[in-house]
Coordinates of N, CA and C in Angstrom, one line a residue:
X20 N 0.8 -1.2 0.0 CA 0.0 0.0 0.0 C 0.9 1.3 0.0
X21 N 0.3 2.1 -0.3 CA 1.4 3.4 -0.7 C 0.9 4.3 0.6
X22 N 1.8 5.2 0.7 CA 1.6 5.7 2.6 C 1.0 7.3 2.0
X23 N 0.6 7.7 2.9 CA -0.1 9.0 3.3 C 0.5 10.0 3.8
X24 N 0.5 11.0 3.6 CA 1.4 12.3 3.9 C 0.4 13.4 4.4
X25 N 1.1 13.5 6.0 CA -0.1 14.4 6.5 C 0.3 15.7 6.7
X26 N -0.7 16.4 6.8 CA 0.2 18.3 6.6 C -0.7 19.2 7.7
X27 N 0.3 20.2 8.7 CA 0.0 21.1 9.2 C 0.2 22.1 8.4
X28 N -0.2 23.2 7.8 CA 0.1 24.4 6.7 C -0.2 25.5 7.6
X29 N 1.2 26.5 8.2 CA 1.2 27.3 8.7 C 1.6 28.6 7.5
X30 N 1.7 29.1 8.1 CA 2.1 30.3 6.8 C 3.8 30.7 6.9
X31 N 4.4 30.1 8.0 CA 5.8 30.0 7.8 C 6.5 28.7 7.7
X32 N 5.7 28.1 8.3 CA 6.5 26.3 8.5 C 4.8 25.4 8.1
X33 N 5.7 23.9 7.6 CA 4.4 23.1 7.3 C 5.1 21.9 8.0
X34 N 4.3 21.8 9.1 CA 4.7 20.3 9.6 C 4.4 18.8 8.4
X35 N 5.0 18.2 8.8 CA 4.8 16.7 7.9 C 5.2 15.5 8.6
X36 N 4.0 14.7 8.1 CA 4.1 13.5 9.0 C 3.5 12.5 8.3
X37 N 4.5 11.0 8.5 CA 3.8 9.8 6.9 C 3.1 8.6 7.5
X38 N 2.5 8.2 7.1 CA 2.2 6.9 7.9 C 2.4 6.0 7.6
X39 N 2.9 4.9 8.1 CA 3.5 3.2 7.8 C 2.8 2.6 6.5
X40 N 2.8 1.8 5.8 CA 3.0 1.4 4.6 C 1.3 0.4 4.9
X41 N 1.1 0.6 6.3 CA -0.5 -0.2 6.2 C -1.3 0.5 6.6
X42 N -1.1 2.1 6.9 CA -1.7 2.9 7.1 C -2.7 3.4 8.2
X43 N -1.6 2.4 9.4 CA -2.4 2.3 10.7 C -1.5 3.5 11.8
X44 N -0.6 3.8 11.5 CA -0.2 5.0 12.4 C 1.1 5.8 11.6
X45 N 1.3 7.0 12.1 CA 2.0 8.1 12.0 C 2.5 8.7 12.5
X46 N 4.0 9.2 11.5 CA 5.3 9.4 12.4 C 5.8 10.7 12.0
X47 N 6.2 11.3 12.8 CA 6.5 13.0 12.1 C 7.8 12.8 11.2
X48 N 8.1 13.9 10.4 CA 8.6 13.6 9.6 C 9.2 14.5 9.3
X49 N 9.2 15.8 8.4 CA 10.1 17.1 9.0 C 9.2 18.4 9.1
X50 N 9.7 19.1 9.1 CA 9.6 20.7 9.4 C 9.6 21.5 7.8
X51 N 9.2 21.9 7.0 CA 9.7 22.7 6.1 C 9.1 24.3 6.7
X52 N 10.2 25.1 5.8 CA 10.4 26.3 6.1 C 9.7 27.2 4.9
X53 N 8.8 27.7 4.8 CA 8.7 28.9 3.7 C 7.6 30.0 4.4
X54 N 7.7 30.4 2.7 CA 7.2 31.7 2.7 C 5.4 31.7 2.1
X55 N 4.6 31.5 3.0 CA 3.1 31.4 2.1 C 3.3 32.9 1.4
X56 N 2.5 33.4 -0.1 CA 1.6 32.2 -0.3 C 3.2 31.6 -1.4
X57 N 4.4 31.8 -1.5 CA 5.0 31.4 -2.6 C 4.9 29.8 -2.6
X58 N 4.3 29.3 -3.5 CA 4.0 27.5 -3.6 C 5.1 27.0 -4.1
X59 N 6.1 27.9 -5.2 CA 7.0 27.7 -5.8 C 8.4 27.7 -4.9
X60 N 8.3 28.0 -3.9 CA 9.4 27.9 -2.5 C 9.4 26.1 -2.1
X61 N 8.0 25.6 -2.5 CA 8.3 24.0 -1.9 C 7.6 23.1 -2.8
X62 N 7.7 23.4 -4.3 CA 7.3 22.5 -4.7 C 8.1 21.1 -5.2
X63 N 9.6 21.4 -5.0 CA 10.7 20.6 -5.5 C 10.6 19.8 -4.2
X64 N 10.2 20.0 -3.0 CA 10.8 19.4 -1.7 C 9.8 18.6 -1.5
X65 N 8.0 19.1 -1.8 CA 7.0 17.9 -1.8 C 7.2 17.0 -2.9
X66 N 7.7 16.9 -4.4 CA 8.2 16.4 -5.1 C 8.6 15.4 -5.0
X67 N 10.2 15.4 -4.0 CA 11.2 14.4 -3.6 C 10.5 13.9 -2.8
X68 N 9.4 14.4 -1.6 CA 8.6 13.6 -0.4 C 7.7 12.6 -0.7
X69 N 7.3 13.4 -2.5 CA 6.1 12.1 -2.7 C 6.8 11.3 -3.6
X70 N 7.4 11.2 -4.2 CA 8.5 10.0 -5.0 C 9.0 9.6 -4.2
X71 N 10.1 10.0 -3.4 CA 10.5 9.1 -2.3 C 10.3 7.7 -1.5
X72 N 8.7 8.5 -0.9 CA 7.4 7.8 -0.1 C 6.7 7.2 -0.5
X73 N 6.6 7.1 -1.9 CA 5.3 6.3 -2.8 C 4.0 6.9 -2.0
X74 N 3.9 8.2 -2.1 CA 2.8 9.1 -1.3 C 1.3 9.2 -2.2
X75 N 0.0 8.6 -1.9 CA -0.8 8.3 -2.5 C -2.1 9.5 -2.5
X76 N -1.3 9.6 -1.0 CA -2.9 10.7 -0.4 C -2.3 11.4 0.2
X77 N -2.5 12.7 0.5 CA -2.3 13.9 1.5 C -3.2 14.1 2.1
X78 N -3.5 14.3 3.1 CA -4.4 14.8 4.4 C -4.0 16.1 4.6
X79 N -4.2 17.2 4.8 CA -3.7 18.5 5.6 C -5.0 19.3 6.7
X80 N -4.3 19.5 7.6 CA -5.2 20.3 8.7 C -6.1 21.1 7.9
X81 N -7.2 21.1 8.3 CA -8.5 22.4 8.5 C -8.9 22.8 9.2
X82 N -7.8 24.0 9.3 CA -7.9 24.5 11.2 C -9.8 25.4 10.2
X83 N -11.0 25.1 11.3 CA -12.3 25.6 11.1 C -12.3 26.6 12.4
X84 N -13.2 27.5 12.4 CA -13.5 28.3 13.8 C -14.1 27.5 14.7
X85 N -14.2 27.5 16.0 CA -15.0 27.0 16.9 C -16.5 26.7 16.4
X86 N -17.0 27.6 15.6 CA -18.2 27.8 15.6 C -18.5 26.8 14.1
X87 N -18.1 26.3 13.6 CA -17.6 25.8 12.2 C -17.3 26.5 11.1
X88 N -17.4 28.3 11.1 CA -16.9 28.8 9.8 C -15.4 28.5 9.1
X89 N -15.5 29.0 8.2 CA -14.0 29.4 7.9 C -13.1 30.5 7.7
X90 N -11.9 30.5 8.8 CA -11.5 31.9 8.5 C -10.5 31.8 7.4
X91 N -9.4 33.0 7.7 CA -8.4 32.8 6.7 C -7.3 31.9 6.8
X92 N -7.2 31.4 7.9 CA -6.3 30.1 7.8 C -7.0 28.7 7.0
X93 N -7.9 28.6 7.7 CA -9.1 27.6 6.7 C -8.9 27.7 5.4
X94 N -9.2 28.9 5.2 CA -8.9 29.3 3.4 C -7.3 28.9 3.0
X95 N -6.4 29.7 4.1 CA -5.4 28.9 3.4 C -4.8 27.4 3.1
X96 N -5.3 26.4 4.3 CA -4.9 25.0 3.8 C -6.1 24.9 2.4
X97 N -7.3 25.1 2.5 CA -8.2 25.0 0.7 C -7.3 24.7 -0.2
X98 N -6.6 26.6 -0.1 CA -5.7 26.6 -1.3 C -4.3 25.8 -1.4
X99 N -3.8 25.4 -0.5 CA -2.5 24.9 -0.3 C -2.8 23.2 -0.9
X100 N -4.0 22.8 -0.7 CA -4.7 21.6 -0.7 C -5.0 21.6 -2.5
X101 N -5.5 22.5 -2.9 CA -5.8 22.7 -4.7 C -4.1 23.2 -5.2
X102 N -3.5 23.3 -4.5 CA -2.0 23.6 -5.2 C -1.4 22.2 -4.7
X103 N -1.8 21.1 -4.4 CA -1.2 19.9 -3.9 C -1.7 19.1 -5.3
X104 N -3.0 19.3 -5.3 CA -4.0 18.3 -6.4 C -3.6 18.9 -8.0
X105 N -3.1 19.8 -8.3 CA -3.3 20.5 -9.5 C -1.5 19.7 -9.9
X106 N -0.8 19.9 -8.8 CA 0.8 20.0 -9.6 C 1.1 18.6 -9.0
X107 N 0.5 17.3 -8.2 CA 1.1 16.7 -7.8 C -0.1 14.9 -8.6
X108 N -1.2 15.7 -8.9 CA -2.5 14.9 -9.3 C -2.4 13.5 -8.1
X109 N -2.5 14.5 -6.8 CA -2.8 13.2 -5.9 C -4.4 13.6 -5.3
X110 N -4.8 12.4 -4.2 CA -6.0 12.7 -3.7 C -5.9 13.4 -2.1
X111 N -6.5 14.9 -1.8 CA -6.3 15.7 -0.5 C -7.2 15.3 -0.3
X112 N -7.6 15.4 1.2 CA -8.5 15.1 2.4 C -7.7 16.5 3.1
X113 N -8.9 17.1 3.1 CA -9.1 18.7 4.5 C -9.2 17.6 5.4
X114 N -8.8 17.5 7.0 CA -9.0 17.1 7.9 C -9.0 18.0 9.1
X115 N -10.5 18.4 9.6 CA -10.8 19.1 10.7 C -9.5 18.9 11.7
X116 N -9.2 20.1 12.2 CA -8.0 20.1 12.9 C -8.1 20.9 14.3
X117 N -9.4 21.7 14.5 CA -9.6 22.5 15.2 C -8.7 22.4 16.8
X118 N -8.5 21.3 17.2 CA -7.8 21.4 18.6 C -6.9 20.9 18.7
X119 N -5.9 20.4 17.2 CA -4.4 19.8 17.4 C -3.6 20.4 17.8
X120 N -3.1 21.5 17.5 CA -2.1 22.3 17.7 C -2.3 22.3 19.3
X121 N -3.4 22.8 19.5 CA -3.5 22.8 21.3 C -3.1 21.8 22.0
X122 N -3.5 20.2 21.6 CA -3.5 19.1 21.9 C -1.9 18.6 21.4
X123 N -1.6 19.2 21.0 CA 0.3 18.9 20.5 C 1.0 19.7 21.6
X124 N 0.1 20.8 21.6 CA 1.3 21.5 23.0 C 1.0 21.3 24.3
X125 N -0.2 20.2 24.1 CA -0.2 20.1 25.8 C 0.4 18.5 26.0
X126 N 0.7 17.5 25.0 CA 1.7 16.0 25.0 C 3.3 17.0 25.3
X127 N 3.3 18.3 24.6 CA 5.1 17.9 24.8 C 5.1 19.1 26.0
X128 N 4.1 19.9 26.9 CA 3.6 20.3 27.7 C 4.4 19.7 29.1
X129 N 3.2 18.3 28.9 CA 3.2 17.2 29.5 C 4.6 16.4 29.7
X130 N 5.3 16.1 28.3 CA 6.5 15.7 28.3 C 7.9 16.6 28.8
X131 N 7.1 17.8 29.5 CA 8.6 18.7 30.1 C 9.3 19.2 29.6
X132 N 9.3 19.3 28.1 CA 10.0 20.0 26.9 C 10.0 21.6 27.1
X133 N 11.2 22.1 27.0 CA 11.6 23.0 26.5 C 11.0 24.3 25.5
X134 N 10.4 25.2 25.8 CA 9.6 26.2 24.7 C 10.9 26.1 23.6
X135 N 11.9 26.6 24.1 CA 12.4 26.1 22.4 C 12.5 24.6 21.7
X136 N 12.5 24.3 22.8 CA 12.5 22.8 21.7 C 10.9 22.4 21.1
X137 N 9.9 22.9 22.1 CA 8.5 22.8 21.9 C 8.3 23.4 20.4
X138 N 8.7 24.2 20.4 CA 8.6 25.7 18.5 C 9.2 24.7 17.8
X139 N 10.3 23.9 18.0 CA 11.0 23.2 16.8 C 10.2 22.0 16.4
X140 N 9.1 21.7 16.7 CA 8.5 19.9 17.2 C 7.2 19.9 16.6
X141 N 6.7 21.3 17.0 CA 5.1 21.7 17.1 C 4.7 21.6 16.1
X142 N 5.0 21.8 15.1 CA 4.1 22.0 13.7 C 4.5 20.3 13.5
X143 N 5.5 19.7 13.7 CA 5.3 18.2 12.9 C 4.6 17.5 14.1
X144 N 4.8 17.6 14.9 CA 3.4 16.5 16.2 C 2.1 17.2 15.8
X145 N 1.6 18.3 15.4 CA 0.6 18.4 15.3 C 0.4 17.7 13.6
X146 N 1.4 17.6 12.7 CA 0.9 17.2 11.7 C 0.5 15.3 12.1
X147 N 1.2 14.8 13.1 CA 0.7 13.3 13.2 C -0.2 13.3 13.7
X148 N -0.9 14.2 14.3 CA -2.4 14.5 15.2 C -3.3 14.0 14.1
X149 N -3.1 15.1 13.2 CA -3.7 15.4 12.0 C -4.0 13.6 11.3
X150 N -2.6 13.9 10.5 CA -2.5 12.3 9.9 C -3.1 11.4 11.2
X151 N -2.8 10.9 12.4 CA -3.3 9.9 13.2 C -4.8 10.0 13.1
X152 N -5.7 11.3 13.5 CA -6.7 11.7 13.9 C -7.6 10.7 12.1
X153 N -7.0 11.4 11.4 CA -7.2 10.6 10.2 C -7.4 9.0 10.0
X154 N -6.6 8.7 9.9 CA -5.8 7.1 10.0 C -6.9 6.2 10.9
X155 N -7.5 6.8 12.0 CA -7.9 5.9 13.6 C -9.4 5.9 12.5
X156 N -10.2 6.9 11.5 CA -11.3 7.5 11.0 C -11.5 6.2 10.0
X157 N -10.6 5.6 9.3 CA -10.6 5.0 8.3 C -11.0 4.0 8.3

């Protein structure tokens, strides 16, 4: 089976996280660094991640408002998610994300980590949130 590539999409960093080859759990994976909205800053690096990985499907967070709208973060994983489908012709899944990030800072919280080391961690544990939160749905 080909693995799944899950995405937090911040507007500076995009956590990433893949899941095992039977698609039952998820492991963080790196950190990239850019500049939204330039797409062209990381298209070479998802590239190498989905040939690499034999990457089938992407998942990325949909951070929604409390209330279910969508703000402009929301809007931005849409678009990040139609620039995934257009240049990579894989299948995206939005995955409601609304309390990962929270729920990622309160495991390495929990684990006694370091605020700097917490900033360096946070966007890829929250992307296995994501991908896991996924993965447990299927």
């Amino acid at each position: 089976m080909n693995k799944v590539l899950g995405l937090d999409v911040g507007s500076k960093t995009i956590g990433v996280a893949i899941s095992d080859a039977l698609g039952w759990t998820a492991q963080g994976l790196t950190t990239i660094h850019w500049q939204e909205p330039e797409y062209d800053t990381v298209k070479d690096t998802f590239k190498q991640l989905i040939e690499e990985h034999t990457i089938e499907k992407v998942v990325i967070g949909f951070p929604k408002n409390m209330n279910g709208t969508i703000g402009p973060r929301g809007e931005a994983s849409q678009e990040f998610g139609k620039f995934v489908e257009e240049n990579f012709s894989l299948d995206v899944v939005l995955w409601d994300e609304r309390l990962t990030t929270m729920a990622a800072e309160k495991v390495l919280l929990e684990a006694d980590m370091s605020r700097k080391k917490r900033k360096k961690v946070i966007d890829k544990m929250a992307a296995v949130m994501i991908l896991q939160g996924y993965l447990d749905s299927q």
